[in-house]
PDB file of C-alpha atoms in Angstrom:
ATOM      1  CA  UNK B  27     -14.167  21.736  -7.395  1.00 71.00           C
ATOM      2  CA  UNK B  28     -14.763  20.601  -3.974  1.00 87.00           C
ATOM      3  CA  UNK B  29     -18.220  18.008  -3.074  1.00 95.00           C
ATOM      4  CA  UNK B  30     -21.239  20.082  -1.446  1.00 97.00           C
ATOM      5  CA  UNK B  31     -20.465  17.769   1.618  1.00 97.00           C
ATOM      6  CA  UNK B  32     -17.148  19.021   2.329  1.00 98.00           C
ATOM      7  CA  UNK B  33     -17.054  22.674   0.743  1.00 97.00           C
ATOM      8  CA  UNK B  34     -20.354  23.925   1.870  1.00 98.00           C
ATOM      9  CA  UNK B  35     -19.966  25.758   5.203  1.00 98.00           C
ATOM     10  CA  UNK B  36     -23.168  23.865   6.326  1.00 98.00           C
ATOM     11  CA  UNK B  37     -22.450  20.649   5.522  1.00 98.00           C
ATOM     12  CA  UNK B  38     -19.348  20.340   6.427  1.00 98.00           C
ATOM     13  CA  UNK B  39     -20.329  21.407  10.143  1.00 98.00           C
ATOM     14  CA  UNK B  40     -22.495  18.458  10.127  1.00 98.00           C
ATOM     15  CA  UNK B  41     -20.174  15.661   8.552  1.00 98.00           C
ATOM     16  CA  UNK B  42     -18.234  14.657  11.868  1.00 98.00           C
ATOM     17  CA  UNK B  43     -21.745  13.703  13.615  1.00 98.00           C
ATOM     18  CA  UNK B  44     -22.563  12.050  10.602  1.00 98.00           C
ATOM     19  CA  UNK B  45     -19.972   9.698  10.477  1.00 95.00           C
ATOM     20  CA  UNK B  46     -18.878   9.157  14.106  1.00 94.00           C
ATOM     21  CA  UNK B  47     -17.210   5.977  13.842  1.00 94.00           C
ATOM     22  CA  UNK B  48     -13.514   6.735  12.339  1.00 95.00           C
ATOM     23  CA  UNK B  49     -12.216   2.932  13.562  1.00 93.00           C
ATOM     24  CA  UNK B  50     -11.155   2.911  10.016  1.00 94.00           C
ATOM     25  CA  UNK B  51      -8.472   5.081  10.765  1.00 96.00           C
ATOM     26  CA  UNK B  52      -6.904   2.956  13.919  1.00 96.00           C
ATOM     27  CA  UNK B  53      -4.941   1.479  11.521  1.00 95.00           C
ATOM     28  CA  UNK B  54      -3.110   4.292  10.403  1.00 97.00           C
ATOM     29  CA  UNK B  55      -2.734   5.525  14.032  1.00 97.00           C
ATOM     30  CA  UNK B  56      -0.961   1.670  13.978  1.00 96.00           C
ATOM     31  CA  UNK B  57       1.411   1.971  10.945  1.00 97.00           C
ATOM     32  CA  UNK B  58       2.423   5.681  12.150  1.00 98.00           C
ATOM     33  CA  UNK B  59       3.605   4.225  15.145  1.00 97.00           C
ATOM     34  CA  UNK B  60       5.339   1.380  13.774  1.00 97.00           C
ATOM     35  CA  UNK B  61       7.217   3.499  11.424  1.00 98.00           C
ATOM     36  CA  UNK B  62       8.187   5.896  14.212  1.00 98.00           C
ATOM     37  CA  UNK B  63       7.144   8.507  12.349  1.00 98.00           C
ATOM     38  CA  UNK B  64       7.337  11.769  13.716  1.00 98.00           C
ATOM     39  CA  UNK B  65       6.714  14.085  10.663  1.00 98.00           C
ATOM     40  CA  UNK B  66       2.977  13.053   8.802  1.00 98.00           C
ATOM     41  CA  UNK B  67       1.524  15.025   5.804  1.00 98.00           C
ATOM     42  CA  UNK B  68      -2.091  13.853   5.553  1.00 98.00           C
ATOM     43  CA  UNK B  69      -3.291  14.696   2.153  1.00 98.00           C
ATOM     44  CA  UNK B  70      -7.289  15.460   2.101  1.00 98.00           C
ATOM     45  CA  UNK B  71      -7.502  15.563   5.665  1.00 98.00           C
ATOM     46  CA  UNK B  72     -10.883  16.777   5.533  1.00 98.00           C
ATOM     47  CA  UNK B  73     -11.968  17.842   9.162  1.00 98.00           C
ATOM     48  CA  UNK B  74      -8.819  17.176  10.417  1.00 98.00           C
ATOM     49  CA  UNK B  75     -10.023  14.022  12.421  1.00 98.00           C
ATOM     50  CA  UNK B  76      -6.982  11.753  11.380  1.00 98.00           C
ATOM     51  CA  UNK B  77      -4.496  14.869  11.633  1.00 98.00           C
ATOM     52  CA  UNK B  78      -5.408  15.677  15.458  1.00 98.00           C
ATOM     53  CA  UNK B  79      -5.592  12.398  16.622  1.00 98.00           C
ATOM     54  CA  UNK B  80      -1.767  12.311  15.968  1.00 98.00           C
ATOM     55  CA  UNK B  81      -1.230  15.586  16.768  1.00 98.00           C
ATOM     56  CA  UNK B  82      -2.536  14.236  20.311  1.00 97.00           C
ATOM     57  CA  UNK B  83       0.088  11.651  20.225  1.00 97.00           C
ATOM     58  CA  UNK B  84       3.080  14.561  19.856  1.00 98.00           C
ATOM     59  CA  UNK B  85       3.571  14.072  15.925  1.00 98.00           C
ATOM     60  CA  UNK B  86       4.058  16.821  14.253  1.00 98.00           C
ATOM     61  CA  UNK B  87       1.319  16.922  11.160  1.00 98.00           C
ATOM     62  CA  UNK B  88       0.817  18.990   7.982  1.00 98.00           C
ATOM     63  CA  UNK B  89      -3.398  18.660   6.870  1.00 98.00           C
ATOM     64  CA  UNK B  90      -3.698  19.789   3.463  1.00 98.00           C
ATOM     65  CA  UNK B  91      -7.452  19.484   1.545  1.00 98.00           C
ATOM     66  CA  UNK B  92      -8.844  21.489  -1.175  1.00 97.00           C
ATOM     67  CA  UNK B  93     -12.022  22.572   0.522  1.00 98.00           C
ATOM     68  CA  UNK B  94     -11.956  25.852   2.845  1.00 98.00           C
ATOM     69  CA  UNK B  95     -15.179  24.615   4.764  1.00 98.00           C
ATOM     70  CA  UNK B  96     -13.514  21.605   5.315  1.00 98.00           C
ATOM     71  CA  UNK B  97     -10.404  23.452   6.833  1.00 98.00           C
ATOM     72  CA  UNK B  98     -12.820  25.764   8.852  1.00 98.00           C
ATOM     73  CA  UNK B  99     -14.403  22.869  11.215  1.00 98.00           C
ATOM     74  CA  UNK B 100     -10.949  21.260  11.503  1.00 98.00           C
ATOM     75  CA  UNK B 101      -9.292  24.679  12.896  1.00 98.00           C
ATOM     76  CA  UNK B 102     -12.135  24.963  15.297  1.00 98.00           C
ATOM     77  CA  UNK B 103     -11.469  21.943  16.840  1.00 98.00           C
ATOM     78  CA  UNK B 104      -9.384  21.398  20.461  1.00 97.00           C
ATOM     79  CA  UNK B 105      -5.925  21.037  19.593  1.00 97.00           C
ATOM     80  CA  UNK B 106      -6.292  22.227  16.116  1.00 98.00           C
ATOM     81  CA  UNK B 107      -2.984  24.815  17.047  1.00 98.00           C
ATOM     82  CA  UNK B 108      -0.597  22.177  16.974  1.00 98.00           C
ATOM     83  CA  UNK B 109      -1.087  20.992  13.269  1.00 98.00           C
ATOM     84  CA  UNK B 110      -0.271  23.199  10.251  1.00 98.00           C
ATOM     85  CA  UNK B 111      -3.119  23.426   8.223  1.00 98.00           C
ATOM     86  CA  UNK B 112      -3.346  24.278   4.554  1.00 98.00           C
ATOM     87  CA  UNK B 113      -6.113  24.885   2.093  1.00 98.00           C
ATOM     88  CA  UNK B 114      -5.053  23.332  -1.276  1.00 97.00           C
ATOM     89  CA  UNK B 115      -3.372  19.791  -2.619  1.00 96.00           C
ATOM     90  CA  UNK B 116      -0.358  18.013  -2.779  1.00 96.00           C
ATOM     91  CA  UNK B 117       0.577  19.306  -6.219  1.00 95.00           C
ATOM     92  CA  UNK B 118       1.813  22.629  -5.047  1.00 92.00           C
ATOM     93  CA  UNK B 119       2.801  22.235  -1.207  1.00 96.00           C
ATOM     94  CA  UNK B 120       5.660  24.222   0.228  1.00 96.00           C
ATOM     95  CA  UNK B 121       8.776  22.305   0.627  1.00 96.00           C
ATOM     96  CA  UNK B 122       8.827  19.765   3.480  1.00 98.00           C
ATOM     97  CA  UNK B 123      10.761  16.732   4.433  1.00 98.00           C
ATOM     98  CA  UNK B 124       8.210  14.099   6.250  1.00 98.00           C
ATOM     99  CA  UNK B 125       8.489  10.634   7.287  1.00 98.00           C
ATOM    100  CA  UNK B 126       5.069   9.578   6.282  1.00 98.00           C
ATOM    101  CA  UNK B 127       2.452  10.678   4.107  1.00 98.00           C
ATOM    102  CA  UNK B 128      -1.182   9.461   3.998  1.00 98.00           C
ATOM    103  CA  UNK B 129      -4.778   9.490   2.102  1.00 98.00           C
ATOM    104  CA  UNK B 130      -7.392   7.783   4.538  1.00 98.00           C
ATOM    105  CA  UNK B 131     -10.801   7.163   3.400  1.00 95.00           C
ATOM    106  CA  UNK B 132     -12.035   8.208   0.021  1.00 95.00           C
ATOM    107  CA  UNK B 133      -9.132  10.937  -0.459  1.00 97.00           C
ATOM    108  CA  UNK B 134      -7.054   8.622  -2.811  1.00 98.00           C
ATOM    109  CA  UNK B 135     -10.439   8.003  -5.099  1.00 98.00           C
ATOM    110  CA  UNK B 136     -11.960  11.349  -4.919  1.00 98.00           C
ATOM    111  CA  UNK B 137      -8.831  12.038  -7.384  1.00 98.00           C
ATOM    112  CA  UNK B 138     -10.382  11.207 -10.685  1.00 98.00           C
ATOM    113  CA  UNK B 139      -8.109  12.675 -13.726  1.00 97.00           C
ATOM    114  CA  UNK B 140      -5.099  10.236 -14.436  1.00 97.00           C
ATOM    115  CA  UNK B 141      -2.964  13.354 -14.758  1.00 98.00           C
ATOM    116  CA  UNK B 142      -4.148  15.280 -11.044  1.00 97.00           C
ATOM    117  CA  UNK B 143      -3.440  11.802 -10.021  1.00 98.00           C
ATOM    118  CA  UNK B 144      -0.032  11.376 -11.124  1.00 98.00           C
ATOM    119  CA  UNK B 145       0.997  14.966  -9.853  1.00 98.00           C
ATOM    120  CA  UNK B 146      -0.761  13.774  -6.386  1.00 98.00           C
ATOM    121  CA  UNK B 147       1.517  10.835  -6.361  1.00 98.00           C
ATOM    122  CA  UNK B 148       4.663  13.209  -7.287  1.00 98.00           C
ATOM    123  CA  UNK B 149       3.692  15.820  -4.938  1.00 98.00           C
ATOM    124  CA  UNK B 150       3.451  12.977  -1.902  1.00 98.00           C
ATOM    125  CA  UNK B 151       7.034  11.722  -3.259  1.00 98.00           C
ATOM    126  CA  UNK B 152       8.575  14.716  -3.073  1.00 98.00           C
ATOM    127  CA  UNK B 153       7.443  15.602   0.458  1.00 98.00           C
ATOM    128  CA  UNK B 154       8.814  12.605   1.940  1.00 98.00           C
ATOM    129  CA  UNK B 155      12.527  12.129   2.893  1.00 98.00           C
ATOM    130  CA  UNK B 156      14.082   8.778   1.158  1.00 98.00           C
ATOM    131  CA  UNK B 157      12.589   6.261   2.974  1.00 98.00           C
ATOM    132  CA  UNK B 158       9.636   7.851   3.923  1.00 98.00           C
ATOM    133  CA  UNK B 159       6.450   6.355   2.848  1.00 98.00           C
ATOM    134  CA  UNK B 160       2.933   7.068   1.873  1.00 98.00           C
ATOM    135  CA  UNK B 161       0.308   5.171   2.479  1.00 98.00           C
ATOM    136  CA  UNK B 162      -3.296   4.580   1.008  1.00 98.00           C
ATOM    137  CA  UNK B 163      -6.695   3.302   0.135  1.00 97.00           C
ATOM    138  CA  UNK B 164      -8.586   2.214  -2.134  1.00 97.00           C
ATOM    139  CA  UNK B 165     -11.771   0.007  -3.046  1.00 97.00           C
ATOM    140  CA  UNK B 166     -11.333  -2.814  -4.901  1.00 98.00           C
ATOM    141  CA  UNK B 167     -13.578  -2.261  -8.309  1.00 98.00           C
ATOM    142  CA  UNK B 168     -14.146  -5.933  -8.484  1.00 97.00           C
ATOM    143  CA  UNK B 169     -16.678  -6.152  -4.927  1.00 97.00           C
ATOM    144  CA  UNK B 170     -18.885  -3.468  -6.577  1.00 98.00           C
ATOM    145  CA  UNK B 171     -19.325  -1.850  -3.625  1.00 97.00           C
ATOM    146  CA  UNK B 172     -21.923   1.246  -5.059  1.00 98.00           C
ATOM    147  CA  UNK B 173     -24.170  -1.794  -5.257  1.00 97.00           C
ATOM    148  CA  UNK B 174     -25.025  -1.238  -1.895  1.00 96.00           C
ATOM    149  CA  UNK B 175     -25.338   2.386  -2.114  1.00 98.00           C
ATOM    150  CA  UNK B 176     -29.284   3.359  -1.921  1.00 98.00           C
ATOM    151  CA  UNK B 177     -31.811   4.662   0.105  1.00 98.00           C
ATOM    152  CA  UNK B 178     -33.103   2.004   1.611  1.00 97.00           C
ATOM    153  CA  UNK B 179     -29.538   0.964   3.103  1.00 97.00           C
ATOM    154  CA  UNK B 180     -28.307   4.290   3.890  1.00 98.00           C
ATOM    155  CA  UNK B 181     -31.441   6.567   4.984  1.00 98.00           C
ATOM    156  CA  UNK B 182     -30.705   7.427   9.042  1.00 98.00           C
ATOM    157  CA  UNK B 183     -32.215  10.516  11.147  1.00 98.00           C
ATOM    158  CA  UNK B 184     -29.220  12.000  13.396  1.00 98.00           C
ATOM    159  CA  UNK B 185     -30.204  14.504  15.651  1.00 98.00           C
ATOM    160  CA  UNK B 186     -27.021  16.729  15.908  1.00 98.00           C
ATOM    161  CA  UNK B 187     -26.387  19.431  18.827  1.00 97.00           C
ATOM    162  CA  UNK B 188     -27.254  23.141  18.029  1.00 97.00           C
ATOM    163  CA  UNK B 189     -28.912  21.705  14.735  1.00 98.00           C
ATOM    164  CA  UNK B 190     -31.360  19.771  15.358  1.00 98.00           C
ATOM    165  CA  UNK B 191     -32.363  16.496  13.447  1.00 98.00           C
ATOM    166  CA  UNK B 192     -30.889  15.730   9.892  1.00 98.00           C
ATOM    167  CA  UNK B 193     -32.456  12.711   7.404  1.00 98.00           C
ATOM    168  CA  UNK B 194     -29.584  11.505   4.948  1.00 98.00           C
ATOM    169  CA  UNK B 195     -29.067   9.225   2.361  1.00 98.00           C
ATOM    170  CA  UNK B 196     -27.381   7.705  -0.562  1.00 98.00           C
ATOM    171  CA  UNK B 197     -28.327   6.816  -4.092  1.00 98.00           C
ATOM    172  CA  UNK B 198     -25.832   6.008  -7.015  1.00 98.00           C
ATOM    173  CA  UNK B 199     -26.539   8.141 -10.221  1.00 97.00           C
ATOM    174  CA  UNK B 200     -24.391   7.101 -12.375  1.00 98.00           C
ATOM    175  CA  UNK B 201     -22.007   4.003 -12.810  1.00 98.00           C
ATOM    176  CA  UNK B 202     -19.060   4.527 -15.876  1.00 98.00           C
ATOM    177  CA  UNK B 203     -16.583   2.426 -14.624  1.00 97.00           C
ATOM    178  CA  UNK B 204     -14.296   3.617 -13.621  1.00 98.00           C
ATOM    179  CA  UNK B 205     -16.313   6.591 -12.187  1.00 98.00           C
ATOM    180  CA  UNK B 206     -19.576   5.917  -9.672  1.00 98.00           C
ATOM    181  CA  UNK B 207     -21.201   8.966  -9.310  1.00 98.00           C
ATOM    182  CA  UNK B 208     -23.887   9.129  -5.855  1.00 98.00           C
ATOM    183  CA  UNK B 209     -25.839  11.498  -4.686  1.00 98.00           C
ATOM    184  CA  UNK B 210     -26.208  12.364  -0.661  1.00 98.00           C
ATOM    185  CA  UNK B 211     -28.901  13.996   0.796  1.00 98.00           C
ATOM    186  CA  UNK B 212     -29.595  16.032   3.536  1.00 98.00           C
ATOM    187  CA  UNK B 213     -33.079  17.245   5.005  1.00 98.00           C
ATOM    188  CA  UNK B 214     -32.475  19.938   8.007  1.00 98.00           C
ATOM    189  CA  UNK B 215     -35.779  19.215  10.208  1.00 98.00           C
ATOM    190  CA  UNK B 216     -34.973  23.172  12.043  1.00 98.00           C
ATOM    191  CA  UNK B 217     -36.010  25.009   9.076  1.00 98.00           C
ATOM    192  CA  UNK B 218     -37.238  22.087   6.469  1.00 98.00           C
ATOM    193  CA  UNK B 219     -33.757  22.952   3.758  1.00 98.00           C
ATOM    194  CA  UNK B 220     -33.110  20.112   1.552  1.00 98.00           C
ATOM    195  CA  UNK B 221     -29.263  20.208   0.069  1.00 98.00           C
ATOM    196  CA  UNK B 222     -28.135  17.306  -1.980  1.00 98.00           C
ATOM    197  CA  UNK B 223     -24.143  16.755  -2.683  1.00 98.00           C
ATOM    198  CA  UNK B 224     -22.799  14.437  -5.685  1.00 98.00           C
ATOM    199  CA  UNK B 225     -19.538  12.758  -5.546  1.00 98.00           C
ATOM    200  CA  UNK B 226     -17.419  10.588  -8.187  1.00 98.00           C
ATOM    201  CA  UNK B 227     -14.797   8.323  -6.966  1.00 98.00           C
ATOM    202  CA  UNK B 228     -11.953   6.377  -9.700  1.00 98.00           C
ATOM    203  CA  UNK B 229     -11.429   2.965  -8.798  1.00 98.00           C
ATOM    204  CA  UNK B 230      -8.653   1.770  -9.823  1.00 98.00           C
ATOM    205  CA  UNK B 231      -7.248  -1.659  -9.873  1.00 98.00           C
ATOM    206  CA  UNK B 232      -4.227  -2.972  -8.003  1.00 98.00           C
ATOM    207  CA  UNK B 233      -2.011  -3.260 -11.026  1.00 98.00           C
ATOM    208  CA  UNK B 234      -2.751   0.138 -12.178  1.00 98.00           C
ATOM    209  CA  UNK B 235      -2.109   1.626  -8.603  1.00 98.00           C
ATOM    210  CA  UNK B 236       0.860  -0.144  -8.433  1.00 98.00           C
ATOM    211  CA  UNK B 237       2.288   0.354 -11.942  1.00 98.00           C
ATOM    212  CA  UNK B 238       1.845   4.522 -11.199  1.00 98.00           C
ATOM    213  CA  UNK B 239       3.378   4.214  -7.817  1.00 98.00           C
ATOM    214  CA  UNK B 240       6.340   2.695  -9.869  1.00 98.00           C
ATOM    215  CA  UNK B 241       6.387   4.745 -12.391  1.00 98.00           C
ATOM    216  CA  UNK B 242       6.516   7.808  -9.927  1.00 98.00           C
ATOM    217  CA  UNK B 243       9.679   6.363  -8.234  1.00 98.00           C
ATOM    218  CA  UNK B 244       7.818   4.650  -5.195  1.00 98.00           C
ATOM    219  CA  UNK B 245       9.034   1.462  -4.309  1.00 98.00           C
ATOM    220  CA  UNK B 246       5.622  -0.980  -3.462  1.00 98.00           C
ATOM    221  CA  UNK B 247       6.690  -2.224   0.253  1.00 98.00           C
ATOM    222  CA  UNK B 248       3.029  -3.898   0.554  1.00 98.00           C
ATOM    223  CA  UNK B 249      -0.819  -4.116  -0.491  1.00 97.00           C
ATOM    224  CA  UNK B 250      -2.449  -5.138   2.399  1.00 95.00           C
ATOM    225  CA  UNK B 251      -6.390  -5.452   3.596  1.00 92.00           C
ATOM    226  CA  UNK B 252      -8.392  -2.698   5.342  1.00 90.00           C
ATOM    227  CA  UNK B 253      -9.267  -4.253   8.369  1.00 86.00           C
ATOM    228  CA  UNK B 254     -12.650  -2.613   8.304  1.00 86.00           C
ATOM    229  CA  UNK B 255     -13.269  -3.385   5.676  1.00 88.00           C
ATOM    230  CA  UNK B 256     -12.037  -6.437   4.876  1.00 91.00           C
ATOM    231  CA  UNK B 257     -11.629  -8.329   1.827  1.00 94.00           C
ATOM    232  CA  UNK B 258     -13.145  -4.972   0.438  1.00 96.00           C
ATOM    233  CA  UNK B 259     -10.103  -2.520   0.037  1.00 97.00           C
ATOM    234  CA  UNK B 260      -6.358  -2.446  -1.239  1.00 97.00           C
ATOM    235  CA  UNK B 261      -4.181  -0.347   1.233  1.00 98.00           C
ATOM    236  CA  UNK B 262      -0.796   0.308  -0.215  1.00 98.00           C
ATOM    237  CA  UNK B 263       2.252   1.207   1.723  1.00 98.00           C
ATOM    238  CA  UNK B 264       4.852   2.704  -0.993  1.00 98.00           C
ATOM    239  CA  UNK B 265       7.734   3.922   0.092  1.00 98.00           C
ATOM    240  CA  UNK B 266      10.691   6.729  -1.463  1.00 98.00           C
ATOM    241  CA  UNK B 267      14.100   5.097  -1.567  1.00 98.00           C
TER     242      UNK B 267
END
């Protein structure tokens, strides 16, 4: 099952304006264009913010995510014609031959069951052509970063076009390691709606991460820092032989 935030028609018109600032993904934008790749699979794409910004650039992109809602708001979007879009995951994609796949954000974590995970790794593997790679991130468990993820940190008015203002916030409801469970919500000033959406995210170490990728027939290239995020993140860069 898809989060509330992403596979609610509702919310997931409002999570662009939300989150405006996607720096986080000028680094991908980066390593796609130092890999000269031309073909990009970009697995939970979400609203397809990451897929048309290459798309823009003349790359030819495949968007996959399991949430409809999700897919809705990216097809609505300028440009959204030149990038194949596809409601599902990378376990059962049709057969494609890319030189770069990718899970920005909280994609790679929002995977939780070892086995869904595995099958995401295959899946990625087998869309690439040999020497393709994939590339990924993922918090480092060790900075605790749900510590930081409350009310008082988080809570923001926005006031969004055509909706009018929205209060949001974040409060962790559960800590398992190595599940966090949170909680956002969302008041709709326009007609006074409260919705709430929980989320989970795995994090996994780097020797675990790695020791899959391995085991999945990746070769590990790098683990390198998110540069927004610095210090904070593992990004891998795996690649099929």
């Amino acid at each position: 099952m898809t989060d509330e935030c992403f596979g609610h028609p509702r919310l997931a018109a409002i999570y662009d304006p939300l989150d405006p600032d996607r720096s986080d993904l000028d680094a991908y934008v980066q390593m796609t264009e130092e890999f000269g790749a031309r073909q990009v699979l970009d697995i939970g794409c979400g609203t397809g913010v990451f897929a048309l910004l290459l798309a823009e650039r003349g790359i030819e992109v495949v968007g996959v995510d399991p949430a409809q809602a999700s897919i809705d708001v990216a097809r609505a979007k300028p440009g959204s014609e030149q990038v194949h879009w596809i409601c599902g995951d990378a376990v059962a994609l049709p057969p494609m031959q890319v030189d770069l796949a990718t899970m920005t954000a909280n994609a790679a974590q929002e995977i939780l069951v070892p086995q869904a995970w595995r099958e995401t790794l295959r899946g990625a593997y087998e869309a690439l052509r040999p020497g393709g790679r994939l590339v990924f991130e993922t918090r480092d468990p060790a900075k605790r970063a749900w510590e930081e993820w409350n009310r008082e940190a988080s809570y923001r008015v926005t006031e969004i076009p055509d909706v009018g203002p929205v209060e949001s916030w974040v409060q962790v409801i559960e800590v398992s390691e190595p599940l966090v469970t949170f909680r956002w919500t969302y008041v709709f000033a326009a007609d006074g709606e409260v919705m709430t959406s929980d989320s989970t995210l795995r994090f996994r170490e780097r020797q675990e991460v790695e020791t899959e990728l391995i085991a999945q027939g990746y070769v590990v290239e790098d683990v390198c820092d998110a540069p927004d995020r610095p210090g904070k993140e593992f990004v891998f860069v795996a690649r099929r032989p």
